[in-house]
Short mmCIF file of C-alpha atoms and ligand atoms in Angstrom, two decimals:
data_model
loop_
_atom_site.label_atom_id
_atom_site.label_comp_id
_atom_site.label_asym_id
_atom_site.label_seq_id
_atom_site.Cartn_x
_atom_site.Cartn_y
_atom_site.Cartn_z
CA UNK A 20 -9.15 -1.69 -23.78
CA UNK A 21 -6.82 -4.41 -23.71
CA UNK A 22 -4.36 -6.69 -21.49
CA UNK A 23 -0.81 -6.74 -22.75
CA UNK A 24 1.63 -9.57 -21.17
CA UNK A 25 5.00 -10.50 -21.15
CA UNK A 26 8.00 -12.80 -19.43
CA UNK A 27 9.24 -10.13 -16.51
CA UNK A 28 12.07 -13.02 -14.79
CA UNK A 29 12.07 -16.63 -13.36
CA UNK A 30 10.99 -17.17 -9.43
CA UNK A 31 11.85 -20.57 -7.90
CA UNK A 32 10.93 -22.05 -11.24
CA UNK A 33 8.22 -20.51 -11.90
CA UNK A 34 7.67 -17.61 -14.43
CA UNK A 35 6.94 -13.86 -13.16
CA UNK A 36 4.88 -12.41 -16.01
CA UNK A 37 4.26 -8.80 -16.32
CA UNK A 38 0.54 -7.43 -17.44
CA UNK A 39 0.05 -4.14 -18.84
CA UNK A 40 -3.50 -3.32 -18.86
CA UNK A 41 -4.74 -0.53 -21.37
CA UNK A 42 -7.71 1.93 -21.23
CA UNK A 43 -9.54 4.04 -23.90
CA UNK A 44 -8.17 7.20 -21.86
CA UNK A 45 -4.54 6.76 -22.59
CA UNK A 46 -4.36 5.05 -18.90
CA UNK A 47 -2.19 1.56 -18.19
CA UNK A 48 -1.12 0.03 -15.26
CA UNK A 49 1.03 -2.79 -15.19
CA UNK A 50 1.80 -5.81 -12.89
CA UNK A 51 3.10 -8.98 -11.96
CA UNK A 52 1.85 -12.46 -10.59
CA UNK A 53 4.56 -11.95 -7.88
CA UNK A 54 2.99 -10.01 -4.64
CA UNK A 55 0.33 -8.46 -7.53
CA UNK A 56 3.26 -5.96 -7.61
CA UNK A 57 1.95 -2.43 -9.49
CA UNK A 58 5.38 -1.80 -11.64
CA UNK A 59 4.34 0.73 -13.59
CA UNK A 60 1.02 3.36 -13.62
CA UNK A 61 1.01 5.49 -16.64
CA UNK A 62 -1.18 8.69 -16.67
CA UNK A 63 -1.34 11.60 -18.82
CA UNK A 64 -0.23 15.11 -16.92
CA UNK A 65 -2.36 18.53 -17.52
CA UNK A 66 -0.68 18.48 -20.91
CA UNK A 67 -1.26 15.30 -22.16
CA UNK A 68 1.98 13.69 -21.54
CA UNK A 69 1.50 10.42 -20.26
CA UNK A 70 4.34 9.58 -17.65
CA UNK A 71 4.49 7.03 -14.80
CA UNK A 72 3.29 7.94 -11.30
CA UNK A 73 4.58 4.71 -9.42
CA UNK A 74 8.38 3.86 -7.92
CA UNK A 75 9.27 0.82 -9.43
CA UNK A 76 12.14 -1.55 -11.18
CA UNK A 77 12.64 -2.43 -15.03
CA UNK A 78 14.40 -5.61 -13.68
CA UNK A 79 12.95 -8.68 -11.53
CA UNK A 80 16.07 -9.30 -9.80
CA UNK A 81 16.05 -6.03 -8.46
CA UNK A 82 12.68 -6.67 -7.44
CA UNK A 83 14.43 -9.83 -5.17
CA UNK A 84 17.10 -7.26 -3.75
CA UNK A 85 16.16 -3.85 -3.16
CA UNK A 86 12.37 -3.41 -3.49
CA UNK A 87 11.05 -2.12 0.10
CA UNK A 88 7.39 -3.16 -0.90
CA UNK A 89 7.13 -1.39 -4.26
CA UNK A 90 3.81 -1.99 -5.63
CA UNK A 91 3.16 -5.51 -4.08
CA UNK A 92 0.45 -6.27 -1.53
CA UNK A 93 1.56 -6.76 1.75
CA UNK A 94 -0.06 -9.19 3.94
CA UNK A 95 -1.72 -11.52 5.75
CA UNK A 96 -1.18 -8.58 8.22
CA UNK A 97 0.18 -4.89 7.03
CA UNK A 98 2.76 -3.64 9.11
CA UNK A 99 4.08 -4.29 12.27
CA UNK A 100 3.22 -6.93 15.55
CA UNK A 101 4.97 -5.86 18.16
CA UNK A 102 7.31 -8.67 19.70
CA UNK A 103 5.88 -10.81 16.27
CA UNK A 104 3.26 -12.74 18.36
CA UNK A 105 -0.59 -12.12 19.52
CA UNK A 106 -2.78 -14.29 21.14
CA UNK A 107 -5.94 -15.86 19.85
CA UNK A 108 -8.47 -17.74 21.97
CA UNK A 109 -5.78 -18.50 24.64
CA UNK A 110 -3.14 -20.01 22.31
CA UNK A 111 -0.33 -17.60 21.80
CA UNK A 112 1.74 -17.23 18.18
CA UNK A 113 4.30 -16.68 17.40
CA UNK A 114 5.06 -15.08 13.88
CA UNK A 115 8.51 -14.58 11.61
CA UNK A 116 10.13 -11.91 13.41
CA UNK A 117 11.18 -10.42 10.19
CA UNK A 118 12.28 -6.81 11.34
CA UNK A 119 14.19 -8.14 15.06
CA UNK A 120 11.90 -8.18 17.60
CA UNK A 121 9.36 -7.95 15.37
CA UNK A 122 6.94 -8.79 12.48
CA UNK A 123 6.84 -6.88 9.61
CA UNK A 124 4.47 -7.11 6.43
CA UNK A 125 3.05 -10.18 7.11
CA UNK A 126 7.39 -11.53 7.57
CA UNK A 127 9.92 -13.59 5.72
CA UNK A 128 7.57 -14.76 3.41
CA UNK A 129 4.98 -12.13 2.90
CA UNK A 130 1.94 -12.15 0.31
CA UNK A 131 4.55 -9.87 -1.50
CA UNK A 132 7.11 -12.14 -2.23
CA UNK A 133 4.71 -15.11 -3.83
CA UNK A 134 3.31 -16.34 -7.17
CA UNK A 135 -0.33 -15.66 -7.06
CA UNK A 136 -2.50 -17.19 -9.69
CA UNK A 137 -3.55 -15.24 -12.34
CA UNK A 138 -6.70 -14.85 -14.40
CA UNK A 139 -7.43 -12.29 -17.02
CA UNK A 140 -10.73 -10.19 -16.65
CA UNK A 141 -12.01 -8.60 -19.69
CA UNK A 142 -15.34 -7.12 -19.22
CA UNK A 143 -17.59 -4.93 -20.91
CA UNK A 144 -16.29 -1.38 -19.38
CA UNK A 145 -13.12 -2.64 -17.68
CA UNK A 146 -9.83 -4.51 -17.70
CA UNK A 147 -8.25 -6.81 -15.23
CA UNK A 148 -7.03 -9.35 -13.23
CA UNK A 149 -7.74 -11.58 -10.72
CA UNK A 150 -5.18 -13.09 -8.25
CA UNK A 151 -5.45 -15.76 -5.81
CA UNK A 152 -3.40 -17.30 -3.35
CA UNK A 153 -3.36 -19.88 -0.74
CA UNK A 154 -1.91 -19.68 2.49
CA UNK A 155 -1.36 -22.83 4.40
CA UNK A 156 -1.88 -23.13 7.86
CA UNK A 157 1.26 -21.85 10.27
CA UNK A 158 2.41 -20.17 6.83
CA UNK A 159 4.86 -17.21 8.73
CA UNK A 160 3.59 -18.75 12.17
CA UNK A 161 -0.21 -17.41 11.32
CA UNK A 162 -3.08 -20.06 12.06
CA UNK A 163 -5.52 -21.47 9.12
CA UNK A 164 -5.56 -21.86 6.07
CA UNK A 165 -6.16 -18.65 4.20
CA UNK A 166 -7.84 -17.98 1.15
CA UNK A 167 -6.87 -14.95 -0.73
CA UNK A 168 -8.49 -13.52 -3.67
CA UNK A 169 -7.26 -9.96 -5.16
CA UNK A 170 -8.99 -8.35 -8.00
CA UNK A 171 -7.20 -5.00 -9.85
CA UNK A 172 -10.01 -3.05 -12.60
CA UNK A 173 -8.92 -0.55 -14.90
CA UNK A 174 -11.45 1.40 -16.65
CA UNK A 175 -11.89 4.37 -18.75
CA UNK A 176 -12.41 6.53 -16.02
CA UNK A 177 -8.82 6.45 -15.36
CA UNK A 178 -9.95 4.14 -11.96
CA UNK A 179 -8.49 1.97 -10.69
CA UNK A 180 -9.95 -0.47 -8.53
CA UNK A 181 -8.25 -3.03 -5.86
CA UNK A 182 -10.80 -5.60 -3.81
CA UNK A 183 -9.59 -7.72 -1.16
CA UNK A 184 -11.15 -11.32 -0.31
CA UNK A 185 -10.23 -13.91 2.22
CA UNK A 186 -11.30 -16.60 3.92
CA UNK A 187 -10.08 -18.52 6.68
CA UNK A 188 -10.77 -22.56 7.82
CA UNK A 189 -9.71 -21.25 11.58
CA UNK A 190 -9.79 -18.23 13.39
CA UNK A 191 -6.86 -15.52 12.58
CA UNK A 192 -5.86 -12.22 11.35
CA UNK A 193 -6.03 -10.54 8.16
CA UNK A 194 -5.14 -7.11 7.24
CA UNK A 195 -4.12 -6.41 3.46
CA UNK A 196 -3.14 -3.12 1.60
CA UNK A 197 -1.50 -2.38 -1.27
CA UNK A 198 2.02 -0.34 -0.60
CA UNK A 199 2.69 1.48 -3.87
CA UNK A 200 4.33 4.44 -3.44
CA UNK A 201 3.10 7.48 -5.57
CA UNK A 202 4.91 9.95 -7.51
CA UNK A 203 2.91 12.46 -9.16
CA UNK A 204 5.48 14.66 -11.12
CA UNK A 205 5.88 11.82 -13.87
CA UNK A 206 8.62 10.00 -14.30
CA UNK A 207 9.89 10.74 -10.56
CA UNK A 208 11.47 14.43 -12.16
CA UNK A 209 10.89 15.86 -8.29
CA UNK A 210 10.28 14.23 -5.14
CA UNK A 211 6.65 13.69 -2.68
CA UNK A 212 7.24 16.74 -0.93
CA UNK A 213 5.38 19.20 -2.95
CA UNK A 214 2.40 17.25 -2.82
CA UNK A 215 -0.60 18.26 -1.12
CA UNK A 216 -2.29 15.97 0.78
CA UNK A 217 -6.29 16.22 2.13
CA UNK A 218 -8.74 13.85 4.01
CA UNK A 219 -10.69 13.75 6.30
CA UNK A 220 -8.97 12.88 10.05
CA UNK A 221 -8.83 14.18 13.43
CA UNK A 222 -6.53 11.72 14.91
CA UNK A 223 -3.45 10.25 14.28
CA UNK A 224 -2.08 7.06 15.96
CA UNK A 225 1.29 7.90 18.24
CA UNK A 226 4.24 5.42 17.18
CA UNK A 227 6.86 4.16 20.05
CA UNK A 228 10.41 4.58 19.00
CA UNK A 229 9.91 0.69 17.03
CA UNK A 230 7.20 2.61 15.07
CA UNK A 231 4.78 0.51 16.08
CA UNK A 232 1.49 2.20 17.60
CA UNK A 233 1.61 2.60 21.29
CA UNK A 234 -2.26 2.81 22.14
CA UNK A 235 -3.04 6.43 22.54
CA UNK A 236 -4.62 8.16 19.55
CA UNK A 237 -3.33 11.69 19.34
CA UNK A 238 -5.56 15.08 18.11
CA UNK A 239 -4.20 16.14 15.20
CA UNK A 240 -5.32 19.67 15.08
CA UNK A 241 -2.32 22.11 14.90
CA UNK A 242 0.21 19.38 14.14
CA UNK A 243 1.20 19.03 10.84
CA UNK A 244 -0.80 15.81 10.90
CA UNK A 245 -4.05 17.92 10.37
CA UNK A 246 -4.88 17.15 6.80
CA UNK A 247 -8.38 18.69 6.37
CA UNK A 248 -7.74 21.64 4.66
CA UNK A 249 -4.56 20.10 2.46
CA UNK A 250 -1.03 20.73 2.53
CA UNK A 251 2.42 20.42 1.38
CA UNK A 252 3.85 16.88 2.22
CA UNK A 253 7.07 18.45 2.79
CA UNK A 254 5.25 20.42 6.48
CA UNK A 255 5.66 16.88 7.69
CA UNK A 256 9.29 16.25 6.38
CA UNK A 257 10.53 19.88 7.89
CA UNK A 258 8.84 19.74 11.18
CA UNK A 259 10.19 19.05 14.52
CA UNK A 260 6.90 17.85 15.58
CA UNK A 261 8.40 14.62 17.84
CA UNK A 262 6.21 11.96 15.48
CA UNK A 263 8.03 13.16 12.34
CA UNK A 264 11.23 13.22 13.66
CA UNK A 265 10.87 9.91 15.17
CA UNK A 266 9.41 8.68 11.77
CA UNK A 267 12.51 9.62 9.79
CA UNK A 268 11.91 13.32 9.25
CA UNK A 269 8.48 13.07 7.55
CA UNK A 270 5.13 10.65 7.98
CA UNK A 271 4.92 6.38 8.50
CA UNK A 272 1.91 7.48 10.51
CA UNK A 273 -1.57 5.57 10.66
CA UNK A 274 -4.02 8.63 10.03
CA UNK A 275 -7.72 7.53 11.15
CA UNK A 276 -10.20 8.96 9.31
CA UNK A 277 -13.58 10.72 10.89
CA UNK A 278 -15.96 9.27 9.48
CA UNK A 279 -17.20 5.31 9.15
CA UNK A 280 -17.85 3.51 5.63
CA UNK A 281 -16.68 5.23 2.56
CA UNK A 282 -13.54 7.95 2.46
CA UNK A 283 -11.27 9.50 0.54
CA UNK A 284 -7.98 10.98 0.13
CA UNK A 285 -6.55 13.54 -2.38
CA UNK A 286 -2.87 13.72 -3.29
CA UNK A 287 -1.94 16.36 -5.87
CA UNK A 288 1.00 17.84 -7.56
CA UNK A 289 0.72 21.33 -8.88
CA UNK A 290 3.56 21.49 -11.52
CA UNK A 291 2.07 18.40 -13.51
CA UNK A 292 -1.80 19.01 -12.59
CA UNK A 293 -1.80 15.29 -11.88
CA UNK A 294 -4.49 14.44 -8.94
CA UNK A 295 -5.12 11.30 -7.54
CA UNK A 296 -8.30 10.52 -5.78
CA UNK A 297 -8.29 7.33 -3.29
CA UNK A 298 -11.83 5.76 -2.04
CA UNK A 299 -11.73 3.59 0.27
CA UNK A 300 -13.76 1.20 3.12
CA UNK A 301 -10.92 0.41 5.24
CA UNK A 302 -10.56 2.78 8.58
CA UNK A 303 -7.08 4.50 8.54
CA UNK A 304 -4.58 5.24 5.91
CA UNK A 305 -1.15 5.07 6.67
CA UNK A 306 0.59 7.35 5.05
CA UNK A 307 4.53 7.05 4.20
CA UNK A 308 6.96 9.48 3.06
CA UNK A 309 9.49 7.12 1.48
CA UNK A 310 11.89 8.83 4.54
CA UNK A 311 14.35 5.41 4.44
CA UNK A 312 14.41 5.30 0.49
CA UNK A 313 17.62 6.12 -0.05
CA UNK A 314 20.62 3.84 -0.90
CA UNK A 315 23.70 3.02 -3.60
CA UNK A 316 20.87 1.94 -6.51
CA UNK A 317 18.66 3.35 -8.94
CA UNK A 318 15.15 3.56 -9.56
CA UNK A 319 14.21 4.08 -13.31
CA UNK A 320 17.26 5.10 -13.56
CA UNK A 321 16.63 7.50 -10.36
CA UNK A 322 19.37 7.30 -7.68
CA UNK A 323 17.50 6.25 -4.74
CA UNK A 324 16.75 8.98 -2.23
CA UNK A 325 14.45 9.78 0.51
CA UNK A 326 10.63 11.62 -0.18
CA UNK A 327 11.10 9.87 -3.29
CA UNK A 328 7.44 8.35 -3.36
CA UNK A 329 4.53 8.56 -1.00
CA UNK A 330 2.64 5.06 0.20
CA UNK A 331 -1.22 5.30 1.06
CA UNK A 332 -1.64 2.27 2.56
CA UNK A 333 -5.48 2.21 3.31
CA UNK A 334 -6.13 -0.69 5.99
CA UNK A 335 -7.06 -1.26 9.46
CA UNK A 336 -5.11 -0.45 12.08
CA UNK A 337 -1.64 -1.45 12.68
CA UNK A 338 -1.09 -4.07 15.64
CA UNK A 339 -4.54 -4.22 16.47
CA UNK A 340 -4.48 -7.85 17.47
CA UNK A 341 -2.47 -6.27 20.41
CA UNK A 342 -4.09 -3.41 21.19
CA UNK A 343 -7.94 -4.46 22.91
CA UNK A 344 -9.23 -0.98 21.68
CA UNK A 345 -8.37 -0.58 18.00
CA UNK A 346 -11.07 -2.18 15.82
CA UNK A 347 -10.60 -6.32 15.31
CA UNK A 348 -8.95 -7.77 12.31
CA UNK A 349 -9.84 -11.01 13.62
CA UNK A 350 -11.25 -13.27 10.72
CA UNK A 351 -13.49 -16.11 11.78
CA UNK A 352 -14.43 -19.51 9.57
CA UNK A 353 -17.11 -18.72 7.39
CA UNK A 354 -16.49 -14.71 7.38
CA UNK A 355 -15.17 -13.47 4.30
CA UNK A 356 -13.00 -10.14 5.18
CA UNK A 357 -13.41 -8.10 2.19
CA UNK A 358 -11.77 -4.88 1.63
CA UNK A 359 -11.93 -2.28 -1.33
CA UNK A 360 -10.09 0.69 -2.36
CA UNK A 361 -9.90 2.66 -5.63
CA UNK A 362 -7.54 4.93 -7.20
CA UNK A 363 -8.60 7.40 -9.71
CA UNK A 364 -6.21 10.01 -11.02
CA UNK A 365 -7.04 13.60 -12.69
CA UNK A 366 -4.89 15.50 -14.99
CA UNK A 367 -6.20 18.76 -13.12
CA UNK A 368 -6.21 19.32 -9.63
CA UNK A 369 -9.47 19.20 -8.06
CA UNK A 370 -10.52 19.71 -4.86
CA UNK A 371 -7.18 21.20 -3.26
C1 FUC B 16 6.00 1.27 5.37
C2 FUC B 16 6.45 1.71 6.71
C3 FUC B 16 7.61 1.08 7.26
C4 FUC B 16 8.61 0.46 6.34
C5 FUC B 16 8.02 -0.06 5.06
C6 FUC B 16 8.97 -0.35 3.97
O1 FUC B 16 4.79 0.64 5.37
O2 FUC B 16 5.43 1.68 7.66
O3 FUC B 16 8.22 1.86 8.25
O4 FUC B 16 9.69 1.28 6.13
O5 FUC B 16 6.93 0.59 4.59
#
């Protein structure tokens, strides 16, 4: 196993590397010390051939221009506060409404668009690298100073690992995730919709027209959010279901899963044989069809289009510092918040 770097661009003066890490298994995934952005995962198909399964850009600028999250960790909070404020303890703040009214991807200045330190890990059955950032205090309008340590793992079980760790000096909000966006043909030679997709969830959250949740948590049986027994991405994309048309013809849907702790979720791509298994502690996933991707530039040489790549972005749930029911993301002094997810990808399809 090894870790591979190089110079990937210049950002405010400081230099953006890019780290490849290398298994035994044929495996690498590569990223940079800005937003820990994934650029690259490369993983052999049922055949051998070892293609990448990520969206991403061979240049940094493009990185600065066009990315919509590829890769990067998104955070302090993932997704969207409604009106980009909440209230804590009485005092109300206000946050960087980023996407008018509101805040998106913890704003302006997310922890996707920042140098995070970086430390190589070489360990005995693994390869990695740790990140950390700090966050001042009123950094995007959010109270405390915040903490933020990121580790990535690669071993040779084709696994790889993301934990989360933060910790605060006043009370706030964290919610992290990592928003890569998955193509499992190699190479992006089709698009997300004939992937299947299974977990385990019942409900789904309902999104207002701002696609931010409204509150009510809808059953998902006989909707084409019902996941449990696995099916085509593209049921989503096709459906008039009012969620997926509201969504952009397809899924930016929180999905909470059934059970508490541990849980996973199985995307698949018959043509290649490539599976990807996701474990994870967090309580929903929200899953996104890529259904605003396209545009007038290329990806990989790609021209951009919708269903292009699919995000799992395991976290909690989206605007929960407004909604009193969802569970807290509230992160108190001396609390760490801690958060792990792994991604470990087949060249066979299991399961589905
Ligand atoms: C996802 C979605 C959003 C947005 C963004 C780029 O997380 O929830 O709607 O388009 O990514």
């Amino acid at each position: 196993m090894k870790i591979i770097d190089k110079l990937f661009g210049h950002y405010n003066d400081e230099s953006v590397i890019e780290y490849t890490l290398v298994n035994d298994s044929g495996m690498s995934v590569s990223c940079l010390n800005y937003g820990c952005t994934i650029t690259k995962i490369l993983v052999p198909d049922r055949n051998g051939k070892i293609e990448n399964v990520v969206l991403g850009f061979e240049n940094f600028g493009d990185y600065l221009d066009l990315s919509p999250y590829f890769g990067s960790v998104v955070g302090r909070v993932a997704g969207r506060i409604k009106h980009a404020e909440f209230e804590l303890d009485g005092e109300v703040y206000r946050l960087t409404a980023n996407e008018v009214p509101n805040h998106l991807h913890g704003g302006k200045k997310g922890f996707n668009s920042v140098i995070w330190k970086t430390e190589c890990i070489e360990a005995e059955n693994a390869v990695g690298l740790k990140f950390f950032y700090h966050s001042p205090n009123g950094e995007e309008g959010y109270p405390g100073n915040l903490d933020t340590t990121i580790i990535y793992l690669l071993n040779n079980q084709n696994e790889l690992s993301i934990t989360y760790e933060a910790r605060t000096d006043q009370k706030t909000i964290v919610n992290l995730t990592n928003h890569s966006y998955f193509n499992l043909s190699g190479d992006l030679k089709r698009d997300c919709s004939e992937h299947i997709l299974q977990l385990e969830s019942e409900r789904f959250l309902e999104l207002g027209l701002d696609k931010i949740p409204t509150g009510k948590m809808i059953d998902s049986s006989n909707t084409p959010f019902d996941f449990k027994h696995g099916h085509l991405l593209k049921s989503g994309m096709k459906s008039s279901h009012p969620q997926n048309v509201l969504a952009g013809n397809g899924y930016d849907h929180p999905l909470l899963f059934t059970k508490k702790g541990e849980n996973t979720v199985v995307l698949s791509e018959k043509e290649s044989g490539r599976t990807l298994l996701v474990t994870t502690d967090q309580p929903c996933v929200v899953l996104y069809t890529g259904n605003h991707l396209e545009g007038p530039y290329s990806i990989s040489g790609v021209r951009a289009r919708n269903h292009l790549g699919v995000c799992l972005e395991t976290q909690g749930l989206p605007d929960a510092i407004n909604q009193p029911n969802f569970p807290s993301i509230v992160l108190n002094p001396k609390e760490v918040y801690s958060a792990t997810t792994k991604y470990r990808f087949f060249s066979n399809t299991i399961g589905v």
